[in-house]
């Protein structure tokens, strides 16, 4: 009976395993399709210099992260939170609700920005540690991942700017209602 | 019985045990603080690390003065007008801090000579 159950599990699990293997092979083929031998040689020749440039980018990005992080935190602690408390304390409940909702969105987006930066920085660290001359395909793949993660950071900043503008608009509306 | 033997042994060599315990404790606390420094992400914001000297020079102090808004007292149009002005100043500071431009990983800049696949659009990312 047990043997039959095991056999059944194997029969059911086999197609899934086959699909997973096919997926992995397909991913490998995709990267190889993009990179012919000549391109791989170019990457091997130039990737060490590229790593130096990536390191320089990493230093600059750290400064942007610290500057922006401080700026966002300051805006939240010195402007947004105090206004929310004051509007609530003065009994303007409807406006307080709107402002608090936007502030919550802002906090969520700020947390996402911080998390995305950590992920991006980890990828850069892997890229820099990688022996790219031995593993040019991996280097290329990781570079693509880093580029997409950087794009996410750019999107996060755009979203935060939008929320900041929304809060400004809501505060202005409140001012007009006074 | 064993406990008594150990206790007697410790009392005989109290100084050695005290020094050893201090060293082990300080090592454990050092390891703990380094682990916390790394896993909390603090290390990523620490620009005093070797190599980050240039990044320290890029740190900016806000142009706007300390315009903290009080969370007490009443509200009127003038107070809100001043608030919105200060808010905008802080937003202007933020806009001057640079962003994560996509161009830095362009092939020409990295000298790889191999184009990366087209980046996904914002909607695809979501």
PDB file of N, CA and C in Angstrom, chain A residues 50-135:
ATOM      1  N   UNK A  50      34.626  47.583 -15.568  1.00  0.00           N
ATOM      2  CA  UNK A  50      33.212  47.851 -15.251  1.00  0.00           C
ATOM      3  C   UNK A  50      32.969  47.750 -13.748  1.00  0.00           C
ATOM      4  N   UNK A  51      33.632  46.807 -13.114  1.00  0.00           N
ATOM      5  CA  UNK A  51      33.472  46.647 -11.655  1.00  0.00           C
ATOM      6  C   UNK A  51      33.967  47.892 -10.914  1.00  0.00           C
ATOM      7  N   UNK A  52      35.060  48.477 -11.412  1.00  0.00           N
ATOM      8  CA  UNK A  52      35.582  49.713 -10.798  1.00  0.00           C
ATOM      9  C   UNK A  52      34.529  50.815 -10.901  1.00  0.00           C
ATOM     10  N   UNK A  53      33.912  50.908 -12.073  1.00  0.00           N
ATOM     11  CA  UNK A  53      32.865  51.920 -12.295  1.00  0.00           C
ATOM     12  C   UNK A  53      31.649  51.642 -11.400  1.00  0.00           C
ATOM     13  N   UNK A  54      31.292  50.348 -11.270  1.00  0.00           N
ATOM     14  CA  UNK A  54      30.146  49.980 -10.427  1.00  0.00           C
ATOM     15  C   UNK A  54      30.434  50.339  -8.960  1.00  0.00           C
ATOM     16  N   UNK A  55      31.687  50.143  -8.543  1.00  0.00           N
ATOM     17  CA  UNK A  55      32.065  50.511  -7.172  1.00  0.00           C
ATOM     18  C   UNK A  55      31.882  52.019  -6.950  1.00  0.00           C
ATOM     19  N   UNK A  56      32.287  52.796  -7.971  1.00  0.00           N
ATOM     20  CA  UNK A  56      32.143  54.259  -7.877  1.00  0.00           C
ATOM     21  C   UNK A  56      30.654  54.638  -7.780  1.00  0.00           C
ATOM     22  N   UNK A  57      29.835  53.950  -8.588  1.00  0.00           N
ATOM     23  CA  UNK A  57      28.383  54.180  -8.563  1.00  0.00           C
ATOM     24  C   UNK A  57      27.841  53.845  -7.168  1.00  0.00           C
ATOM     25  N   UNK A  58      28.354  52.758  -6.579  1.00  0.00           N
ATOM     26  CA  UNK A  58      27.892  52.325  -5.254  1.00  0.00           C
ATOM     27  C   UNK A  58      28.181  53.391  -4.188  1.00  0.00           C
ATOM     28  N   UNK A  59      29.366  54.010  -4.275  1.00  0.00           N
ATOM     29  CA  UNK A  59      29.710  55.068  -3.318  1.00  0.00           C
ATOM     30  C   UNK A  59      28.737  56.256  -3.463  1.00  0.00           C
ATOM     31  N   UNK A  60      28.513  56.643  -4.719  1.00  0.00           N
ATOM     32  CA  UNK A  60      27.603  57.774  -4.972  1.00  0.00           C
ATOM     33  C   UNK A  60      26.187  57.462  -4.497  1.00  0.00           C
ATOM     34  N   UNK A  61      25.749  56.216  -4.746  1.00  0.00           N
ATOM     35  CA  UNK A  61      24.396  55.815  -4.359  1.00  0.00           C
ATOM     36  C   UNK A  61      24.209  55.842  -2.847  1.00  0.00           C
ATOM     37  N   UNK A  62      25.282  55.473  -2.124  1.00  0.00           N
ATOM     38  CA  UNK A  62      25.197  55.488  -0.656  1.00  0.00           C
ATOM     39  C   UNK A  62      24.913  56.911  -0.164  1.00  0.00           C
ATOM     40  N   UNK A  63      25.572  57.887  -0.805  1.00  0.00           N
ATOM     41  CA  UNK A  63      25.344  59.287  -0.412  1.00  0.00           C
ATOM     42  C   UNK A  63      23.906  59.708  -0.730  1.00  0.00           C
ATOM     43  N   UNK A  64      23.409  59.287  -1.902  1.00  0.00           N
ATOM     44  CA  UNK A  64      22.022  59.628  -2.279  1.00  0.00           C
ATOM     45  C   UNK A  64      21.047  59.009  -1.278  1.00  0.00           C
ATOM     46  N   UNK A  65      21.317  57.739  -0.913  1.00  0.00           N
ATOM     47  CA  UNK A  65      20.429  57.036   0.035  1.00  0.00           C
ATOM     48  C   UNK A  65      20.389  57.758   1.387  1.00  0.00           C
ATOM     49  N   UNK A  66      21.574  58.169   1.870  1.00  0.00           N
ATOM     50  CA  UNK A  66      21.627  58.838   3.177  1.00  0.00           C
ATOM     51  C   UNK A  66      20.934  60.203   3.092  1.00  0.00           C
ATOM     52  N   UNK A  67      21.258  60.977   2.050  1.00  0.00           N
ATOM     53  CA  UNK A  67      20.638  62.300   1.899  1.00  0.00           C
ATOM     54  C   UNK A  67      19.121  62.206   1.798  1.00  0.00           C
ATOM     55  N   UNK A  68      18.665  61.310   0.924  1.00  0.00           N
ATOM     56  CA  UNK A  68      17.210  61.177   0.725  1.00  0.00           C
ATOM     57  C   UNK A  68      16.537  60.617   1.967  1.00  0.00           C
ATOM     58  N   UNK A  69      17.161  59.608   2.563  1.00  0.00           N
ATOM     59  CA  UNK A  69      16.591  59.014   3.782  1.00  0.00           C
ATOM     60  C   UNK A  69      16.386  60.051   4.874  1.00  0.00           C
ATOM     61  N   UNK A  70      17.435  60.864   5.092  1.00  0.00           N
ATOM     62  CA  UNK A  70      17.326  61.906   6.117  1.00  0.00           C
ATOM     63  C   UNK A  70      16.250  62.928   5.758  1.00  0.00           C
ATOM     64  N   UNK A  71      16.233  63.298   4.478  1.00  0.00           N
ATOM     65  CA  UNK A  71      15.245  64.272   4.019  1.00  0.00           C
ATOM     66  C   UNK A  71      13.815  63.776   4.216  1.00  0.00           C
ATOM     67  N   UNK A  72      13.568  62.522   3.858  1.00  0.00           N
ATOM     68  CA  UNK A  72      12.224  61.948   4.003  1.00  0.00           C
ATOM     69  C   UNK A  72      11.828  61.833   5.474  1.00  0.00           C
ATOM     70  N   UNK A  73      12.786  61.399   6.304  1.00  0.00           N
ATOM     71  CA  UNK A  73      12.485  61.254   7.737  1.00  0.00           C
ATOM     72  C   UNK A  73      12.202  62.613   8.375  1.00  0.00           C
ATOM     73  N   UNK A  74      12.990  63.621   7.979  1.00  0.00           N
ATOM     74  CA  UNK A  74      12.794  64.965   8.522  1.00  0.00           C
ATOM     75  C   UNK A  74      11.417  65.499   8.153  1.00  0.00           C
ATOM     76  N   UNK A  75      11.051  65.296   6.887  1.00  0.00           N
ATOM     77  CA  UNK A  75       9.742  65.767   6.427  1.00  0.00           C
ATOM     78  C   UNK A  75       8.623  65.104   7.241  1.00  0.00           C
ATOM     79  N   UNK A  76       8.801  63.820   7.504  1.00  0.00           N
ATOM     80  CA  UNK A  76       7.772  63.079   8.238  1.00  0.00           C
ATOM     81  C   UNK A  76       7.686  63.539   9.697  1.00  0.00           C
ATOM     82  N   UNK A  77       8.852  63.633  10.342  1.00  0.00           N
ATOM     83  CA  UNK A  77       8.837  63.908  11.786  1.00  0.00           C
ATOM     84  C   UNK A  77       8.607  65.377  12.117  1.00  0.00           C
ATOM     85  N   UNK A  78       9.058  66.278  11.231  1.00  0.00           N
ATOM     86  CA  UNK A  78       8.954  67.705  11.562  1.00  0.00           C
ATOM     87  C   UNK A  78       7.773  68.409  10.918  1.00  0.00           C
ATOM     88  N   UNK A  79       7.237  67.827   9.842  1.00  0.00           N
ATOM     89  CA  UNK A  79       6.141  68.510   9.153  1.00  0.00           C
ATOM     90  C   UNK A  79       4.841  67.688   9.131  1.00  0.00           C
ATOM     91  N   UNK A  80       4.935  66.449   8.659  1.00  0.00           N
ATOM     92  CA  UNK A  80       3.714  65.669   8.417  1.00  0.00           C
ATOM     93  C   UNK A  80       3.056  65.222   9.725  1.00  0.00           C
ATOM     94  N   UNK A  81       3.820  64.548  10.570  1.00  0.00           N
ATOM     95  CA  UNK A  81       3.236  64.051  11.830  1.00  0.00           C
ATOM     96  C   UNK A  81       2.707  65.165  12.734  1.00  0.00           C
ATOM     97  N   UNK A  82       3.473  66.269  12.926  1.00  0.00           N
ATOM     98  CA  UNK A  82       2.940  67.346  13.781  1.00  0.00           C
ATOM     99  C   UNK A  82       1.629  67.943  13.249  1.00  0.00           C
ATOM    100  N   UNK A  83       1.534  68.118  11.901  1.00  0.00           N
ATOM    101  CA  UNK A  83       0.288  68.684  11.358  1.00  0.00           C
ATOM    102  C   UNK A  83      -0.882  67.720  11.591  1.00  0.00           C
ATOM    103  N   UNK A  84      -0.629  66.423  11.373  1.00  0.00           N
ATOM    104  CA  UNK A  84      -1.695  65.434  11.599  1.00  0.00           C
ATOM    105  C   UNK A  84      -2.208  65.517  13.042  1.00  0.00           C
ATOM    106  N   UNK A  85      -1.273  65.577  14.009  1.00  0.00           N
ATOM    107  CA  UNK A  85      -1.654  65.650  15.427  1.00  0.00           C
ATOM    108  C   UNK A  85      -2.449  66.924  15.710  1.00  0.00           C
ATOM    109  N   UNK A  86      -1.969  68.015  15.127  1.00  0.00           N
ATOM    110  CA  UNK A  86      -2.598  69.313  15.412  1.00  0.00           C
ATOM    111  C   UNK A  86      -4.005  69.411  14.802  1.00  0.00           C
ATOM    112  N   UNK A  87      -4.138  68.891  13.590  1.00  0.00           N
ATOM    113  CA  UNK A  87      -5.459  68.915  12.936  1.00  0.00           C
ATOM    114  C   UNK A  87      -6.439  68.043  13.732  1.00  0.00           C
ATOM    115  N   UNK A  88      -5.958  66.889  14.192  1.00  0.00           N
ATOM    116  CA  UNK A  88      -6.806  65.982  14.988  1.00  0.00           C
ATOM    117  C   UNK A  88      -7.188  66.643  16.313  1.00  0.00           C
ATOM    118  N   UNK A  89      -6.175  67.235  16.977  1.00  0.00           N
ATOM    119  CA  UNK A  89      -6.414  67.852  18.287  1.00  0.00           C
ATOM    120  C   UNK A  89      -7.408  69.007  18.208  1.00  0.00           C
ATOM    121  N   UNK A  90      -7.432  69.688  17.044  1.00  0.00           N
ATOM    122  CA  UNK A  90      -8.358  70.812  16.879  1.00  0.00           C
ATOM    123  C   UNK A  90      -9.736  70.381  16.365  1.00  0.00           C
ATOM    124  N   UNK A  91      -9.923  69.081  16.198  1.00  0.00           N
ATOM    125  CA  UNK A  91     -11.258  68.563  15.878  1.00  0.00           C
ATOM    126  C   UNK A  91     -11.665  68.588  14.425  1.00  0.00           C
ATOM    127  N   UNK A  92     -10.698  68.801  13.506  1.00  0.00           N
ATOM    128  CA  UNK A  92     -11.056  68.770  12.078  1.00  0.00           C
ATOM    129  C   UNK A  92     -10.938  67.315  11.590  1.00  0.00           C
ATOM    130  N   UNK A  93     -11.884  66.511  12.013  1.00  0.00           N
ATOM    131  CA  UNK A  93     -11.738  65.058  11.834  1.00  0.00           C
ATOM    132  C   UNK A  93     -11.663  64.609  10.373  1.00  0.00           C
ATOM    133  N   UNK A  94     -12.472  65.229   9.526  1.00  0.00           N
ATOM    134  CA  UNK A  94     -12.499  64.804   8.127  1.00  0.00           C
ATOM    135  C   UNK A  94     -11.144  65.044   7.457  1.00  0.00           C
ATOM    136  N   UNK A  95     -10.595  66.257   7.682  1.00  0.00           N
ATOM    137  CA  UNK A  95      -9.286  66.580   7.101  1.00  0.00           C
ATOM    138  C   UNK A  95      -8.189  65.733   7.747  1.00  0.00           C
ATOM    139  N   UNK A  96      -8.329  65.516   9.060  1.00  0.00           N
ATOM    140  CA  UNK A  96      -7.331  64.697   9.781  1.00  0.00           C
ATOM    141  C   UNK A  96      -7.272  63.298   9.184  1.00  0.00           C
ATOM    142  N   UNK A  97      -8.445  62.765   8.850  1.00  0.00           N
ATOM    143  CA  UNK A  97      -8.506  61.420   8.278  1.00  0.00           C
ATOM    144  C   UNK A  97      -7.781  61.367   6.930  1.00  0.00           C
ATOM    145  N   UNK A  98      -8.036  62.382   6.084  1.00  0.00           N
ATOM    146  CA  UNK A  98      -7.384  62.421   4.761  1.00  0.00           C
ATOM    147  C   UNK A  98      -5.872  62.527   4.910  1.00  0.00           C
ATOM    148  N   UNK A  99      -5.445  63.470   5.771  1.00  0.00           N
ATOM    149  CA  UNK A  99      -4.003  63.691   5.942  1.00  0.00           C
ATOM    150  C   UNK A  99      -3.310  62.446   6.513  1.00  0.00           C
ATOM    151  N   UNK A 100      -3.976  61.792   7.470  1.00  0.00           N
ATOM    152  CA  UNK A 100      -3.384  60.592   8.086  1.00  0.00           C
ATOM    153  C   UNK A 100      -3.270  59.452   7.074  1.00  0.00           C
ATOM    154  N   UNK A 101      -4.294  59.333   6.223  1.00  0.00           N
ATOM    155  CA  UNK A 101      -4.243  58.279   5.194  1.00  0.00           C
ATOM    156  C   UNK A 101      -3.052  58.490   4.271  1.00  0.00           C
ATOM    157  N   UNK A 102      -2.866  59.740   3.851  1.00  0.00           N
ATOM    158  CA  UNK A 102      -1.728  60.031   2.949  1.00  0.00           C
ATOM    159  C   UNK A 102      -0.406  59.772   3.685  1.00  0.00           C
ATOM    160  N   UNK A 103      -0.357  60.162   4.969  1.00  0.00           N
ATOM    161  CA  UNK A 103       0.868  59.951   5.759  1.00  0.00           C
ATOM    162  C   UNK A 103       1.187  58.456   5.883  1.00  0.00           C
ATOM    163  N   UNK A 104       0.158  57.640   6.014  1.00  0.00           N
ATOM    164  CA  UNK A 104       0.368  56.184   6.104  1.00  0.00           C
ATOM    165  C   UNK A 104       0.946  55.647   4.794  1.00  0.00           C
ATOM    166  N   UNK A 105       0.385  56.135   3.686  1.00  0.00           N
ATOM    167  CA  UNK A 105       0.916  55.736   2.359  1.00  0.00           C
ATOM    168  C   UNK A 105       2.388  56.119   2.239  1.00  0.00           C
ATOM    169  N   UNK A 106       2.688  57.326   2.722  1.00  0.00           N
ATOM    170  CA  UNK A 106       4.064  57.852   2.676  1.00  0.00           C
ATOM    171  C   UNK A 106       5.013  56.939   3.457  1.00  0.00           C
ATOM    172  N   UNK A 107       4.581  56.540   4.665  1.00  0.00           N
ATOM    173  CA  UNK A 107       5.422  55.670   5.501  1.00  0.00           C
ATOM    174  C   UNK A 107       5.655  54.318   4.833  1.00  0.00           C
ATOM    175  N   UNK A 108       4.595  53.775   4.221  1.00  0.00           N
ATOM    176  CA  UNK A 108       4.722  52.477   3.538  1.00  0.00           C
ATOM    177  C   UNK A 108       5.703  52.578   2.371  1.00  0.00           C
ATOM    178  N   UNK A 109       5.541  53.674   1.601  1.00  0.00           N
ATOM    179  CA  UNK A 109       6.404  53.846   0.428  1.00  0.00           C
ATOM    180  C   UNK A 109       7.858  54.081   0.857  1.00  0.00           C
ATOM    181  N   UNK A 110       8.026  54.800   1.976  1.00  0.00           N
ATOM    182  CA  UNK A 110       9.374  55.056   2.485  1.00  0.00           C
ATOM    183  C   UNK A 110      10.029  53.737   2.926  1.00  0.00           C
ATOM    184  N   UNK A 111       9.247  52.885   3.579  1.00  0.00           N
ATOM    185  CA  UNK A 111       9.766  51.573   4.000  1.00  0.00           C
ATOM    186  C   UNK A 111      10.165  50.747   2.772  1.00  0.00           C
ATOM    187  N   UNK A 112       9.348  50.839   1.714  1.00  0.00           N
ATOM    188  CA  UNK A 112       9.653  50.098   0.474  1.00  0.00           C
ATOM    189  C   UNK A 112      10.953  50.612  -0.149  1.00  0.00           C
ATOM    190  N   UNK A 113      11.105  51.932  -0.150  1.00  0.00           N
ATOM    191  CA  UNK A 113      12.324  52.546  -0.691  1.00  0.00           C
ATOM    192  C   UNK A 113      13.564  52.018   0.048  1.00  0.00           C
ATOM    193  N   UNK A 114      13.472  51.976   1.377  1.00  0.00           N
ATOM    194  CA  UNK A 114      14.616  51.510   2.185  1.00  0.00           C
ATOM    195  C   UNK A 114      14.928  50.040   1.890  1.00  0.00           C
ATOM    196  N   UNK A 115      13.858  49.244   1.820  1.00  0.00           N
ATOM    197  CA  UNK A 115      14.046  47.810   1.563  1.00  0.00           C
ATOM    198  C   UNK A 115      14.633  47.580   0.163  1.00  0.00           C
ATOM    199  N   UNK A 116      14.087  48.316  -0.818  1.00  0.00           N
ATOM    200  CA  UNK A 116      14.581  48.164  -2.195  1.00  0.00           C
ATOM    201  C   UNK A 116      16.049  48.561  -2.289  1.00  0.00           C
ATOM    202  N   UNK A 117      16.423  49.610  -1.539  1.00  0.00           N
ATOM    203  CA  UNK A 117      17.826  50.022  -1.572  1.00  0.00           C
ATOM    204  C   UNK A 117      18.720  48.917  -1.005  1.00  0.00           C
ATOM    205  N   UNK A 118      18.304  48.319   0.097  1.00  0.00           N
ATOM    206  CA  UNK A 118      19.093  47.237   0.708  1.00  0.00           C
ATOM    207  C   UNK A 118      19.291  46.089  -0.279  1.00  0.00           C
ATOM    208  N   UNK A 119      18.197  45.720  -0.963  1.00  0.00           N
ATOM    209  CA  UNK A 119      18.273  44.629  -1.951  1.00  0.00           C
ATOM    210  C   UNK A 119      19.232  45.000  -3.080  1.00  0.00           C
ATOM    211  N   UNK A 120      19.089  46.232  -3.561  1.00  0.00           N
ATOM    212  CA  UNK A 120      19.935  46.719  -4.661  1.00  0.00           C
ATOM    213  C   UNK A 120      21.408  46.730  -4.254  1.00  0.00           C
ATOM    214  N   UNK A 121      21.664  47.214  -3.038  1.00  0.00           N
ATOM    215  CA  UNK A 121      23.045  47.288  -2.562  1.00  0.00           C
ATOM    216  C   UNK A 121      23.647  45.886  -2.401  1.00  0.00           C
ATOM    217  N   UNK A 122      22.831  44.947  -1.958  1.00  0.00           N
ATOM    218  CA  UNK A 122      23.304  43.553  -1.846  1.00  0.00           C
ATOM    219  C   UNK A 122      23.698  43.006  -3.228  1.00  0.00           C
ATOM    220  N   UNK A 123      22.881  43.316  -4.238  1.00  0.00           N
ATOM    221  CA  UNK A 123      23.191  42.857  -5.605  1.00  0.00           C
ATOM    222  C   UNK A 123      24.504  43.467  -6.098  1.00  0.00           C
ATOM    223  N   UNK A 124      24.699  44.774  -5.798  1.00  0.00           N
ATOM    224  CA  UNK A 124      25.954  45.416  -6.209  1.00  0.00           C
ATOM    225  C   UNK A 124      27.141  44.750  -5.520  1.00  0.00           C
ATOM    226  N   UNK A 125      26.948  44.407  -4.234  1.00  0.00           N
ATOM    227  CA  UNK A 125      28.030  43.740  -3.489  1.00  0.00           C
ATOM    228  C   UNK A 125      28.382  42.405  -4.146  1.00  0.00           C
ATOM    229  N   UNK A 126      27.346  41.661  -4.579  1.00  0.00           N
ATOM    230  CA  UNK A 126      27.598  40.377  -5.252  1.00  0.00           C
ATOM    231  C   UNK A 126      28.337  40.617  -6.578  1.00  0.00           C
ATOM    232  N   UNK A 127      27.873  41.635  -7.320  1.00  0.00           N
ATOM    233  CA  UNK A 127      28.501  41.972  -8.611  1.00  0.00           C
ATOM    234  C   UNK A 127      29.980  42.289  -8.445  1.00  0.00           C
ATOM    235  N   UNK A 128      30.299  42.994  -7.362  1.00  0.00           N
ATOM    236  CA  UNK A 128      31.682  43.410  -7.146  1.00  0.00           C
ATOM    237  C   UNK A 128      32.567  42.268  -6.663  1.00  0.00           C
ATOM    238  N   UNK A 129      31.955  41.314  -5.953  1.00  0.00           N
ATOM    239  CA  UNK A 129      32.735  40.168  -5.454  1.00  0.00           C
ATOM    240  C   UNK A 129      32.959  39.107  -6.539  1.00  0.00           C
ATOM    241  N   UNK A 130      32.112  39.163  -7.565  1.00  0.00           N
ATOM    242  CA  UNK A 130      32.106  38.117  -8.585  1.00  0.00           C
ATOM    243  C   UNK A 130      33.408  38.100  -9.389  1.00  0.00           C
ATOM    244  N   UNK A 131      33.932  36.900  -9.642  1.00  0.00           N
ATOM    245  CA  UNK A 131      35.110  36.785 -10.519  1.00  0.00           C
ATOM    246  C   UNK A 131      34.583  36.779 -11.944  1.00  0.00           C
ATOM    247  N   UNK A 132      34.403  37.997 -12.467  1.00  0.00           N
ATOM    248  CA  UNK A 132      33.665  38.150 -13.724  1.00  0.00           C
ATOM    249  C   UNK A 132      34.407  37.566 -14.922  1.00  0.00           C
ATOM    250  N   UNK A 133      35.713  37.476 -14.841  1.00  0.00           N
ATOM    251  CA  UNK A 133      36.468  36.909 -15.966  1.00  0.00           C
ATOM    252  C   UNK A 133      36.150  35.410 -16.100  1.00  0.00           C
ATOM    253  N   UNK A 134      35.924  34.770 -14.960  1.00  0.00           N
ATOM    254  CA  UNK A 134      35.584  33.334 -14.987  1.00  0.00           C
ATOM    255  C   UNK A 134      34.099  33.105 -15.255  1.00  0.00           C
ATOM    256  N   UNK A 135      33.272  34.062 -14.798  1.00  0.00           N
ATOM    257  CA  UNK A 135      31.816  33.881 -14.941  1.00  0.00           C
ATOM    258  C   UNK A 135      31.159  35.084 -15.627  1.00  0.00           C
TER     259      UNK A 135
END
